[in-house]
mmCIF file of C-alpha atoms in Angstrom:
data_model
loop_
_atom_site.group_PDB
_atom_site.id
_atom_site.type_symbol
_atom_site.label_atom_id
_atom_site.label_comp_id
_atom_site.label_asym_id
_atom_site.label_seq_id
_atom_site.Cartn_x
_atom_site.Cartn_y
_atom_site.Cartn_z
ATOM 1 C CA UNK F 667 -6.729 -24.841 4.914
ATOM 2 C CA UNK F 668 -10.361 -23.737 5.530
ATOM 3 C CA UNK F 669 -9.992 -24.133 9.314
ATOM 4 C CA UNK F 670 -6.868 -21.841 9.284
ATOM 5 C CA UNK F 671 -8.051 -18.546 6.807
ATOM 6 C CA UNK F 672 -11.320 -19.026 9.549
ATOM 7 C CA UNK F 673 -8.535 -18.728 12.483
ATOM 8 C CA UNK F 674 -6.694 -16.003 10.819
ATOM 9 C CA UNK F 675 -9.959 -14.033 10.314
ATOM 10 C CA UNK F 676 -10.648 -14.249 13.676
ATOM 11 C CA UNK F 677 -7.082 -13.392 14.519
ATOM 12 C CA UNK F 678 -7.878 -10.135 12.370
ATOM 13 C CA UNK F 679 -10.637 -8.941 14.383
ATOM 14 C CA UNK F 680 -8.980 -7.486 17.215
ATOM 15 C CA UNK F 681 -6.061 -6.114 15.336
ATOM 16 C CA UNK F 682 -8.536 -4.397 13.245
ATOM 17 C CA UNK F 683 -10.418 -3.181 16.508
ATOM 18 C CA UNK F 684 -7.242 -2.244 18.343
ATOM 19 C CA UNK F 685 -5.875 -0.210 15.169
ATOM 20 C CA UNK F 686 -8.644 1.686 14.497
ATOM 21 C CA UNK F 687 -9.379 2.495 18.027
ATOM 22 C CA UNK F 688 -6.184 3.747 18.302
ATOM 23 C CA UNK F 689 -6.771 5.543 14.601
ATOM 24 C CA UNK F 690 -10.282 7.092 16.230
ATOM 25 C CA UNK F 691 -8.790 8.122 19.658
ATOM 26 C CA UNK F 692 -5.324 10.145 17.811
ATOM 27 C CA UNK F 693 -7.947 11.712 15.582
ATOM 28 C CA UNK F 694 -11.035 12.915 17.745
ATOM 29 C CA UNK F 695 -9.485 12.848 20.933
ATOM 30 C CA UNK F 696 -5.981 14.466 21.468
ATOM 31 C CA UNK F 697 -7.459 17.672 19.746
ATOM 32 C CA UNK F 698 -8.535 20.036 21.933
ATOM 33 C CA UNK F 699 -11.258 21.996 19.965
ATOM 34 C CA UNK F 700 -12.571 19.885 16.549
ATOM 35 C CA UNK F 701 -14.057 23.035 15.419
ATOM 36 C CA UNK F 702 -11.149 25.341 15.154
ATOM 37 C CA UNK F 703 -10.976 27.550 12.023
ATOM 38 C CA UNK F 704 -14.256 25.780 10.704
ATOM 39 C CA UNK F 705 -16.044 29.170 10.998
ATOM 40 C CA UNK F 706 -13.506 31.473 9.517
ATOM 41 C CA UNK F 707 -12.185 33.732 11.597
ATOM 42 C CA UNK F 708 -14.999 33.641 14.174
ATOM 43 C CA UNK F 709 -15.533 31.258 16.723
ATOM 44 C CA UNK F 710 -18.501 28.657 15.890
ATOM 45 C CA UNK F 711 -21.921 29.632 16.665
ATOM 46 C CA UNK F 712 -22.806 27.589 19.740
ATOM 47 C CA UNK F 713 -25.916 26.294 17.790
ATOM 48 C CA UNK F 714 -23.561 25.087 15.196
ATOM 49 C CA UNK F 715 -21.164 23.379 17.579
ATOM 50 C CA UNK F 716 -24.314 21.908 19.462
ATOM 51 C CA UNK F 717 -25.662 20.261 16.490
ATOM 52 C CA UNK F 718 -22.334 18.530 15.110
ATOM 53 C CA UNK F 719 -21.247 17.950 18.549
ATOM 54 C CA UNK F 720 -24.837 15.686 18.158
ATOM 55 C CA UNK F 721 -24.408 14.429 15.044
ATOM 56 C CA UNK F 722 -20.518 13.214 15.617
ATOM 57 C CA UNK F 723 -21.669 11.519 18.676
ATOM 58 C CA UNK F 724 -18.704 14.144 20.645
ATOM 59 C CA UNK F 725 -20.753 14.382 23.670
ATOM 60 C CA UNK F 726 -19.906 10.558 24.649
ATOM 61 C CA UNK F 727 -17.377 9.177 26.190
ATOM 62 C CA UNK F 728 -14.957 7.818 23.585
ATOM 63 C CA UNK F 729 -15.088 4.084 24.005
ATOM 64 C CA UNK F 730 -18.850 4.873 23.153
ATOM 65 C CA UNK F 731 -18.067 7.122 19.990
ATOM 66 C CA UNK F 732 -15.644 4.658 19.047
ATOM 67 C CA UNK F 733 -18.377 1.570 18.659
ATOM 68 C CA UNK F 734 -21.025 4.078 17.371
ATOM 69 C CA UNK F 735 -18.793 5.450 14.879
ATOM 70 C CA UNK F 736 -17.585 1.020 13.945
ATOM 71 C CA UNK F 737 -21.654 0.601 14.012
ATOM 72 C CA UNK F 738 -21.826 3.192 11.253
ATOM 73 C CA UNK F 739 -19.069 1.857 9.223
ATOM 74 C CA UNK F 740 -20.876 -1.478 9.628
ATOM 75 C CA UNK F 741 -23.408 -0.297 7.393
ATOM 76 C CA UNK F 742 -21.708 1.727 5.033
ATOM 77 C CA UNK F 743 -21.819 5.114 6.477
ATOM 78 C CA UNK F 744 -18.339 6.418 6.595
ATOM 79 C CA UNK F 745 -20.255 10.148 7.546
ATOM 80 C CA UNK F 746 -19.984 13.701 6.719
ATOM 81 C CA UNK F 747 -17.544 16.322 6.717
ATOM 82 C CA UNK F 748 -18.427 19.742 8.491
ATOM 83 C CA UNK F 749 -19.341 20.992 5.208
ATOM 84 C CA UNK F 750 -21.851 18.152 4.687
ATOM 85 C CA UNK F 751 -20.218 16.530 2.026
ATOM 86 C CA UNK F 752 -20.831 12.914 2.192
ATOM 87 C CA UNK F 753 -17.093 10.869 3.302
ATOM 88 C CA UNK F 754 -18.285 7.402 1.671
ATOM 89 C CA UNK F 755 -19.280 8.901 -1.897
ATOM 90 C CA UNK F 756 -15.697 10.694 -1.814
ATOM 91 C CA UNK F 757 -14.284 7.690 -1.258
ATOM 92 C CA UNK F 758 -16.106 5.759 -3.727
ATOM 93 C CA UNK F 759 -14.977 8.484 -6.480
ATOM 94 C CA UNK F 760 -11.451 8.011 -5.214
ATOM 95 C CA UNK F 761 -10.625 5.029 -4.110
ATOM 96 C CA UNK F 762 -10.808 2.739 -7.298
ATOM 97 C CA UNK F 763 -8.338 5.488 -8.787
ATOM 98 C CA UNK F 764 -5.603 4.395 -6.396
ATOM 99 C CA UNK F 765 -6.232 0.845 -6.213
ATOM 100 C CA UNK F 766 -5.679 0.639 -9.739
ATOM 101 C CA UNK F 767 -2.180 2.754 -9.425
ATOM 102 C CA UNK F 768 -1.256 0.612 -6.756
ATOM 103 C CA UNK F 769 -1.811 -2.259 -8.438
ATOM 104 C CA UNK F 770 -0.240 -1.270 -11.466
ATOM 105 C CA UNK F 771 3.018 -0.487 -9.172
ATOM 106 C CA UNK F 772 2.830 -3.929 -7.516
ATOM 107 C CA UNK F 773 3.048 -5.451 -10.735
ATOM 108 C CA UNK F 774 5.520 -3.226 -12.008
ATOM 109 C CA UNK F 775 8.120 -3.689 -8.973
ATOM 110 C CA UNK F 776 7.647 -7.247 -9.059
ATOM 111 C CA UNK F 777 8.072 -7.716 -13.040
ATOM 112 C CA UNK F 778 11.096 -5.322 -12.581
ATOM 113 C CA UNK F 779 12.466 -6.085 -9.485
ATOM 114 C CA UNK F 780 12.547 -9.730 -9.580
ATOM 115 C CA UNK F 781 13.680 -10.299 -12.957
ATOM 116 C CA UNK F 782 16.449 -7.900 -11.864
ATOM 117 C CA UNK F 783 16.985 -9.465 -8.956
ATOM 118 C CA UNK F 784 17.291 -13.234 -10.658
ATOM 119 C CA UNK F 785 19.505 -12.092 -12.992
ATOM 120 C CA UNK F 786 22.184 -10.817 -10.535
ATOM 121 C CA UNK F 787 21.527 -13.494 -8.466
ATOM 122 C CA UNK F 788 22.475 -15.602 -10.888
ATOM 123 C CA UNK F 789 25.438 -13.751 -12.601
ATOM 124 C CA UNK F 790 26.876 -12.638 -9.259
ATOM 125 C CA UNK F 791 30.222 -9.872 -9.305
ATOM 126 C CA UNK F 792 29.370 -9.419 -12.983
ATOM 127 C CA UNK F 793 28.549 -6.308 -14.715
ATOM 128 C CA UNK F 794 25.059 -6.556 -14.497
ATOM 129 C CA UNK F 795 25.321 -7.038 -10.987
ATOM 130 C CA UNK F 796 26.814 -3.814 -10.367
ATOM 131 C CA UNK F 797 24.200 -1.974 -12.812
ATOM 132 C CA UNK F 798 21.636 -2.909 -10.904
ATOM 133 C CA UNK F 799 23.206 -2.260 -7.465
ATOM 134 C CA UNK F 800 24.310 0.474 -8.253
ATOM 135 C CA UNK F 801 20.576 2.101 -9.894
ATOM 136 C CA UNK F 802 18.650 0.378 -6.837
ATOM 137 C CA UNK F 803 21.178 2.752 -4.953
ATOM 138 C CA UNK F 804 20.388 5.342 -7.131
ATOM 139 C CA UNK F 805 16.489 5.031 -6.889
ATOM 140 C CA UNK F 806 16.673 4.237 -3.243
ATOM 141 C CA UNK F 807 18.378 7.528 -2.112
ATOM 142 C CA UNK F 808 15.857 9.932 -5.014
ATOM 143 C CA UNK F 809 13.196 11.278 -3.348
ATOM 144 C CA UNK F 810 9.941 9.559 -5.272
ATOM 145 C CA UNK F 811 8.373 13.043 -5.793
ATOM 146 C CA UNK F 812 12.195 13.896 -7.587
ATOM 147 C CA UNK F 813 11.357 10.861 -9.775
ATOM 148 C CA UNK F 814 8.170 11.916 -10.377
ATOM 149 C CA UNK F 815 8.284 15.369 -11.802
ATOM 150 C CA UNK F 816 11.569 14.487 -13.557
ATOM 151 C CA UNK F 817 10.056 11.515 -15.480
ATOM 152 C CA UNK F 818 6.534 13.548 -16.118
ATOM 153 C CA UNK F 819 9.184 16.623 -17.351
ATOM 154 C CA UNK F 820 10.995 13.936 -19.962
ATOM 155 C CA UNK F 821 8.248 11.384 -20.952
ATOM 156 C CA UNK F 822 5.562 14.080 -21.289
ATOM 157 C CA UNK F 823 3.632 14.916 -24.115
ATOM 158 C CA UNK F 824 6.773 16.736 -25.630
ATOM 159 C CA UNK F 825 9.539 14.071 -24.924
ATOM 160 C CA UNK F 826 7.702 10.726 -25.273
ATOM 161 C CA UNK F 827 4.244 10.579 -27.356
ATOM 162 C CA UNK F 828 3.288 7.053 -26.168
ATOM 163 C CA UNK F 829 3.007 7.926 -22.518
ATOM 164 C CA UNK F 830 0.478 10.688 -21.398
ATOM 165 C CA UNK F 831 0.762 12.387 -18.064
ATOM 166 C CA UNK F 832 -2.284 14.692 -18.397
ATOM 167 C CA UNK F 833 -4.025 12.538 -15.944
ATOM 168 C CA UNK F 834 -8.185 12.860 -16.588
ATOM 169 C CA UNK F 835 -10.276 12.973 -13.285
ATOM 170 C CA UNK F 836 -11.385 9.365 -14.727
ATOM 171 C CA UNK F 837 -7.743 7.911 -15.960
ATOM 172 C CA UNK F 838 -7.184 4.867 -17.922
ATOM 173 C CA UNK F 839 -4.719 2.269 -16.898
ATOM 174 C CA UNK F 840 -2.776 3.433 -19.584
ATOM 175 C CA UNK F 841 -2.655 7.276 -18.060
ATOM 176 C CA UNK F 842 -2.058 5.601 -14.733
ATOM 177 C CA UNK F 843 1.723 3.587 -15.750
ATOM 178 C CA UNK F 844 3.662 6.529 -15.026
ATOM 179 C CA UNK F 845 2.266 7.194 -11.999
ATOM 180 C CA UNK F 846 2.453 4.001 -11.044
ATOM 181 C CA UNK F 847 5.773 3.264 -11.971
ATOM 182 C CA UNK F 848 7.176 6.360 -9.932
ATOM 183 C CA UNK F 849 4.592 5.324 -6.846
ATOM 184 C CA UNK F 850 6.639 1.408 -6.867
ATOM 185 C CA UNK F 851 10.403 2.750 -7.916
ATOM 186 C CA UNK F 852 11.161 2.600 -4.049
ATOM 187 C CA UNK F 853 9.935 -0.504 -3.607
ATOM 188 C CA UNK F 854 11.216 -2.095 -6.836
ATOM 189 C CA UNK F 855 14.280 -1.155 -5.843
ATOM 190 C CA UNK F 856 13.814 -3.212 -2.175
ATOM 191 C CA UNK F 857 12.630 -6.161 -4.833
ATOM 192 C CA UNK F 858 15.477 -6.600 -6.796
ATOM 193 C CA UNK F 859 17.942 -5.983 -3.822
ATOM 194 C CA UNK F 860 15.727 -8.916 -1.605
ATOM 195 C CA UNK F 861 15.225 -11.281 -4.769
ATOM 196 C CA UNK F 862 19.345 -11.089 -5.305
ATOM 197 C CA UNK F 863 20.091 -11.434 -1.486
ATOM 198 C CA UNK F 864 17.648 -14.868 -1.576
ATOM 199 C CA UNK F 865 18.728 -15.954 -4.872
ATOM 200 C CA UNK F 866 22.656 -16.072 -3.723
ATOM 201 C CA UNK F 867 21.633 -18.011 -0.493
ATOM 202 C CA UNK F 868 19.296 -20.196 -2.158
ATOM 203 C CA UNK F 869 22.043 -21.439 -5.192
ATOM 204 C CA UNK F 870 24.245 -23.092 -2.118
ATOM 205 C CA UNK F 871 21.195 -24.407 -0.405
ATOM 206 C CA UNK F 872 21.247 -28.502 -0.535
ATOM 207 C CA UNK F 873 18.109 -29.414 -2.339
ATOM 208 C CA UNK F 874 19.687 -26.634 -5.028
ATOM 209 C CA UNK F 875 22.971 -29.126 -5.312
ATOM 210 C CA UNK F 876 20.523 -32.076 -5.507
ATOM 211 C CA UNK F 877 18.522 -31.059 -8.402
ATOM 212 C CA UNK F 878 21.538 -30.081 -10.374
ATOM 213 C CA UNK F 879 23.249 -33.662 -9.344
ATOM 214 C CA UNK F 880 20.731 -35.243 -10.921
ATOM 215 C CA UNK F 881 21.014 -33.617 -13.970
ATOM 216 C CA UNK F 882 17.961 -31.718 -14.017
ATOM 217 C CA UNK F 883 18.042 -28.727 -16.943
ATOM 218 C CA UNK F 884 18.950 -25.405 -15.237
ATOM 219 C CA UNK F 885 15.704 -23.939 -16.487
ATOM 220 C CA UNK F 886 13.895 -26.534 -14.294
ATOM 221 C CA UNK F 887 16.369 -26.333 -11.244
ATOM 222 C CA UNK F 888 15.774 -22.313 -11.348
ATOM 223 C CA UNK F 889 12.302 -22.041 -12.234
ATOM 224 C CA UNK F 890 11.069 -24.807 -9.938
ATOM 225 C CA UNK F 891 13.393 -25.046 -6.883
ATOM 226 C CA UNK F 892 15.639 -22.140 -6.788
ATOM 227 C CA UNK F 893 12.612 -19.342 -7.822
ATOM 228 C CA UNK F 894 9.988 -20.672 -5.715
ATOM 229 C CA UNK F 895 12.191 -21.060 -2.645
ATOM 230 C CA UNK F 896 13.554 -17.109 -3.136
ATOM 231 C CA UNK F 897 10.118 -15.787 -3.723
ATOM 232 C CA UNK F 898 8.809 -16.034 -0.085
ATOM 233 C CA UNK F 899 10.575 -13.180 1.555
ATOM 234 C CA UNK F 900 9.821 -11.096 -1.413
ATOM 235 C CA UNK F 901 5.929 -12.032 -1.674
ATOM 236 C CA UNK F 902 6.118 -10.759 1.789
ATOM 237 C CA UNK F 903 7.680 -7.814 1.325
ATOM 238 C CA UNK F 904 4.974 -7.378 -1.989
ATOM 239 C CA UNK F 905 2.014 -8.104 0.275
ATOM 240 C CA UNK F 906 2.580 -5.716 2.544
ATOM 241 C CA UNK F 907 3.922 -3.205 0.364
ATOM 242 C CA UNK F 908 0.588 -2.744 -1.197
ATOM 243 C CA UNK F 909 -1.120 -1.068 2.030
ATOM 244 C CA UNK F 910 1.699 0.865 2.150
ATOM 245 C CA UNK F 911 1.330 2.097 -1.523
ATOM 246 C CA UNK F 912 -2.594 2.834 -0.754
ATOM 247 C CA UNK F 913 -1.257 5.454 1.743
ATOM 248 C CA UNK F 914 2.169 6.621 0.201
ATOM 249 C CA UNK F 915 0.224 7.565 -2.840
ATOM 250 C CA UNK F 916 -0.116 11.379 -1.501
ATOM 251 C CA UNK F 917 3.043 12.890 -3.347
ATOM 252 C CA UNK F 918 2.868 10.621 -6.278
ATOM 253 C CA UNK F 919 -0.780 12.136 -6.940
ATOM 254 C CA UNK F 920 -0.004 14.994 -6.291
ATOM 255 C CA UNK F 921 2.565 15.403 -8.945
ATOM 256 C CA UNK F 922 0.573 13.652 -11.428
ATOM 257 C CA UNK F 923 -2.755 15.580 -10.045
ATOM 258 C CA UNK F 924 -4.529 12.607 -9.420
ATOM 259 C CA UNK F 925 -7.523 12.838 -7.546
ATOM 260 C CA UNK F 926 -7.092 9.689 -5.387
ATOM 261 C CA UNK F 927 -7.413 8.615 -1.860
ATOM 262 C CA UNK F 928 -3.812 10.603 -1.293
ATOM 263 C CA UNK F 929 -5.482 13.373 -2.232
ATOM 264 C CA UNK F 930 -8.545 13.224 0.289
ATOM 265 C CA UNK F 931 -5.985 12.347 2.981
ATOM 266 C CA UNK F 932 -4.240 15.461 2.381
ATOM 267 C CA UNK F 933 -7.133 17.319 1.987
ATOM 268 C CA UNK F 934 -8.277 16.328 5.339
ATOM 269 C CA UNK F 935 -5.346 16.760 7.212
ATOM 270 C CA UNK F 936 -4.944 20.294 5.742
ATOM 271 C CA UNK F 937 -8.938 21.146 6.618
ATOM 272 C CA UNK F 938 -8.893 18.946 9.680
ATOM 273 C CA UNK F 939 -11.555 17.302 8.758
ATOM 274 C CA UNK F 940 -11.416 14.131 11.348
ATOM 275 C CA UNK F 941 -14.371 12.059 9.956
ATOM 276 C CA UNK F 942 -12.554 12.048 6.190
ATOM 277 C CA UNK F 943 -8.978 11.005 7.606
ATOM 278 C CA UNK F 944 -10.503 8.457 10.092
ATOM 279 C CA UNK F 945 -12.566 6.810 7.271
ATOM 280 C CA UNK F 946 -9.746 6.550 4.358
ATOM 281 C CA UNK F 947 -7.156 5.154 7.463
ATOM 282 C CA UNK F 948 -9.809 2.669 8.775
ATOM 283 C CA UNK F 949 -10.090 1.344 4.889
ATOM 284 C CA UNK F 950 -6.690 1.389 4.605
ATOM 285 C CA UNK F 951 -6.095 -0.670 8.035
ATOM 286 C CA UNK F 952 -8.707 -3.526 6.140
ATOM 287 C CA UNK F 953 -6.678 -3.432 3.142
ATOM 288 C CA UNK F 954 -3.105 -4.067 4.672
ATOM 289 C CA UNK F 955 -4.473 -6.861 6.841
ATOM 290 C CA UNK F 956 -6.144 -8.599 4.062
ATOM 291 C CA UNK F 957 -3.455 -8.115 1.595
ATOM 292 C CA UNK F 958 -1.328 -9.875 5.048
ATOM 293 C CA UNK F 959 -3.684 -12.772 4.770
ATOM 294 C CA UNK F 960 -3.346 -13.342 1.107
ATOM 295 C CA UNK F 961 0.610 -13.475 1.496
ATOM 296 C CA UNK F 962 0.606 -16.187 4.124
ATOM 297 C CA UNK F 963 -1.858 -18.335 2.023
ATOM 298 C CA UNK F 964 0.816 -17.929 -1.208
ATOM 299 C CA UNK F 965 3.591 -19.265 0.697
ATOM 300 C CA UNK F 966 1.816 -22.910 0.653
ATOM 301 C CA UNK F 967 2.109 -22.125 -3.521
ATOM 302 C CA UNK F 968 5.487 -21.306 -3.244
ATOM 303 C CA UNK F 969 6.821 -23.834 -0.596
ATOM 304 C CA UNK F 970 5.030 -27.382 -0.434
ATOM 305 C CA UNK F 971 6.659 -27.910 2.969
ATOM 306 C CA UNK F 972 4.720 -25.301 3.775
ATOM 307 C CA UNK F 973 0.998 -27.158 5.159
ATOM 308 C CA UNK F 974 -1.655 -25.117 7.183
ATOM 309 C CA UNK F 975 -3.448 -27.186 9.608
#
């Protein structure tokens, strides 16, 4: 096991370099002139262009900005926006905000969606089964920023006392559920449809008919072998979703006015402020490989067949 999370580390390293190359190059180099509108109406005074030209490293060639800018990040310095505010102390403010909302939708998709999911698996063409097809369906064709200002208009502080959606510029986990819960709808929706789909092959699988032929109780035959054995495609799905949460987070916090990392991403784009945008996606990039790592360790919990060597 420890040789292979060493080889898969390694195995990172160049799809983190590659990515955020890629990420650096989009951002610094297909734009003509970085300091458009940063003046006003005005053009930039040349001493002003000269000196952040300097200080961004702009006069190199890009591979060379590239690794100087990677050096930086080395060492904590994500830099500074054009109007010297600090990019790592931003994200330090913001980041922990969404984590914990993407968390909390992770957990809330996979409570949801799999429990969903098992039981229409298991009660196939019943009317359960169509329920929950049919409001999966439902949540997969609603826009998620639909969902959110509908369920912030209903559960507010007017319709629904126990949740509040007057989100502080510290919030609670407790002021973070609702936004969470509209941030994984989507996705739970992709959970219980996947758990179903697995948990209908799964019941005619062989070692399925074995453990019921020898007269195992059904809570053990779907707990232990049917469960485990359905989980992996959705762990997958789970692991991966959770980068993708980090980054869809922009209209969710927006509706809940949330001052997360979906926030300074749109903020950035709108300012085009490079060094902000290329610092949040380059954090981002770390967080969806890791969270890629951590899935292909839990299928060895999930399927004993499963051996890293």
């Amino acid at each position: 096991m420890g040789r292979y999370v060493l080889r898969r580390l390694l195995q990172l390293i160049p799809v983190f370099l590659g990515t955020t190359f890629l990420i650096y190059a989009l951002v610094w180099a297909i734009p003509q002139d970085p300091f458009a509108g940063k003046c006003g109406q005005r053009p930039c005074d040349p001493a002003y262009i000269a000196e952040m030209s300097q200080k961004l490293n702009l006069n190199d060639p890009l591979l060379l900005q590239y690794f100087k800018y990677l050096g930086n990040l080395l060492t904590g310095d994500f830099g500074t926006t054009f109007n010297g505010v600090s990019v790592g102390e931003q994200i330090a403010t913001s980041w922990p905000i969404t984590f914990k909302m993407g968390i909390i939708a992770v957990i809330i998709e996979a409570i949801i969606g799999i429990t969903a999911g098992v039981l229409t698996g298991l009660r196939k063409q019943g009317f359960l089964d169509n329920l929950v097809l049919v409001s999966t369906l439902f949540l997969i064709s609603l826009p998620v920023f639909v969902t959110g200002f509908v369920l912030r208009l209903y559960l507010g502080p007017q319709g629904f006392d126990l949740i509040d959606t007057s989100v502080s510029s510290d919030p609670t986990i407790g002021e973070l559920i609702l936004p969470g819960f509209v941030l994984g709808s989507l996705s739970m929706a992709y959970v219980a449809r996947l758990t179903r789909t697995s948990i209908v092959e799964n019941r005619r699988a062989d070692f399925v008919r074995t453990a019921i032929a020898k007269g195992q109780p059904q809570t053990r035959v779907v707990g232990i072998h049917l469960l485990r054995n359905s989980l992996i495609p959705v762990i997958t799905f789970l692991g991966t979703d959770l980068g993708s949460l980090m980054g869809g987070a922009i209209v969710t916090e927006g509706v809940f006015n949330i001052n997360g990392i979906g926030g300074l991403i749109f903020r950035g784009i709108q300012e085009k402020e490079g060094i902000m945008v290329t610092g949040i996606v380059t954090l981002l990039v770390l967080v969806y490989l890791l969270a890629s790592l951590l899935v292909d360790l839990l299928y060895a919990v999930l399927d004993p067949r499963i051996r890293y060597e």
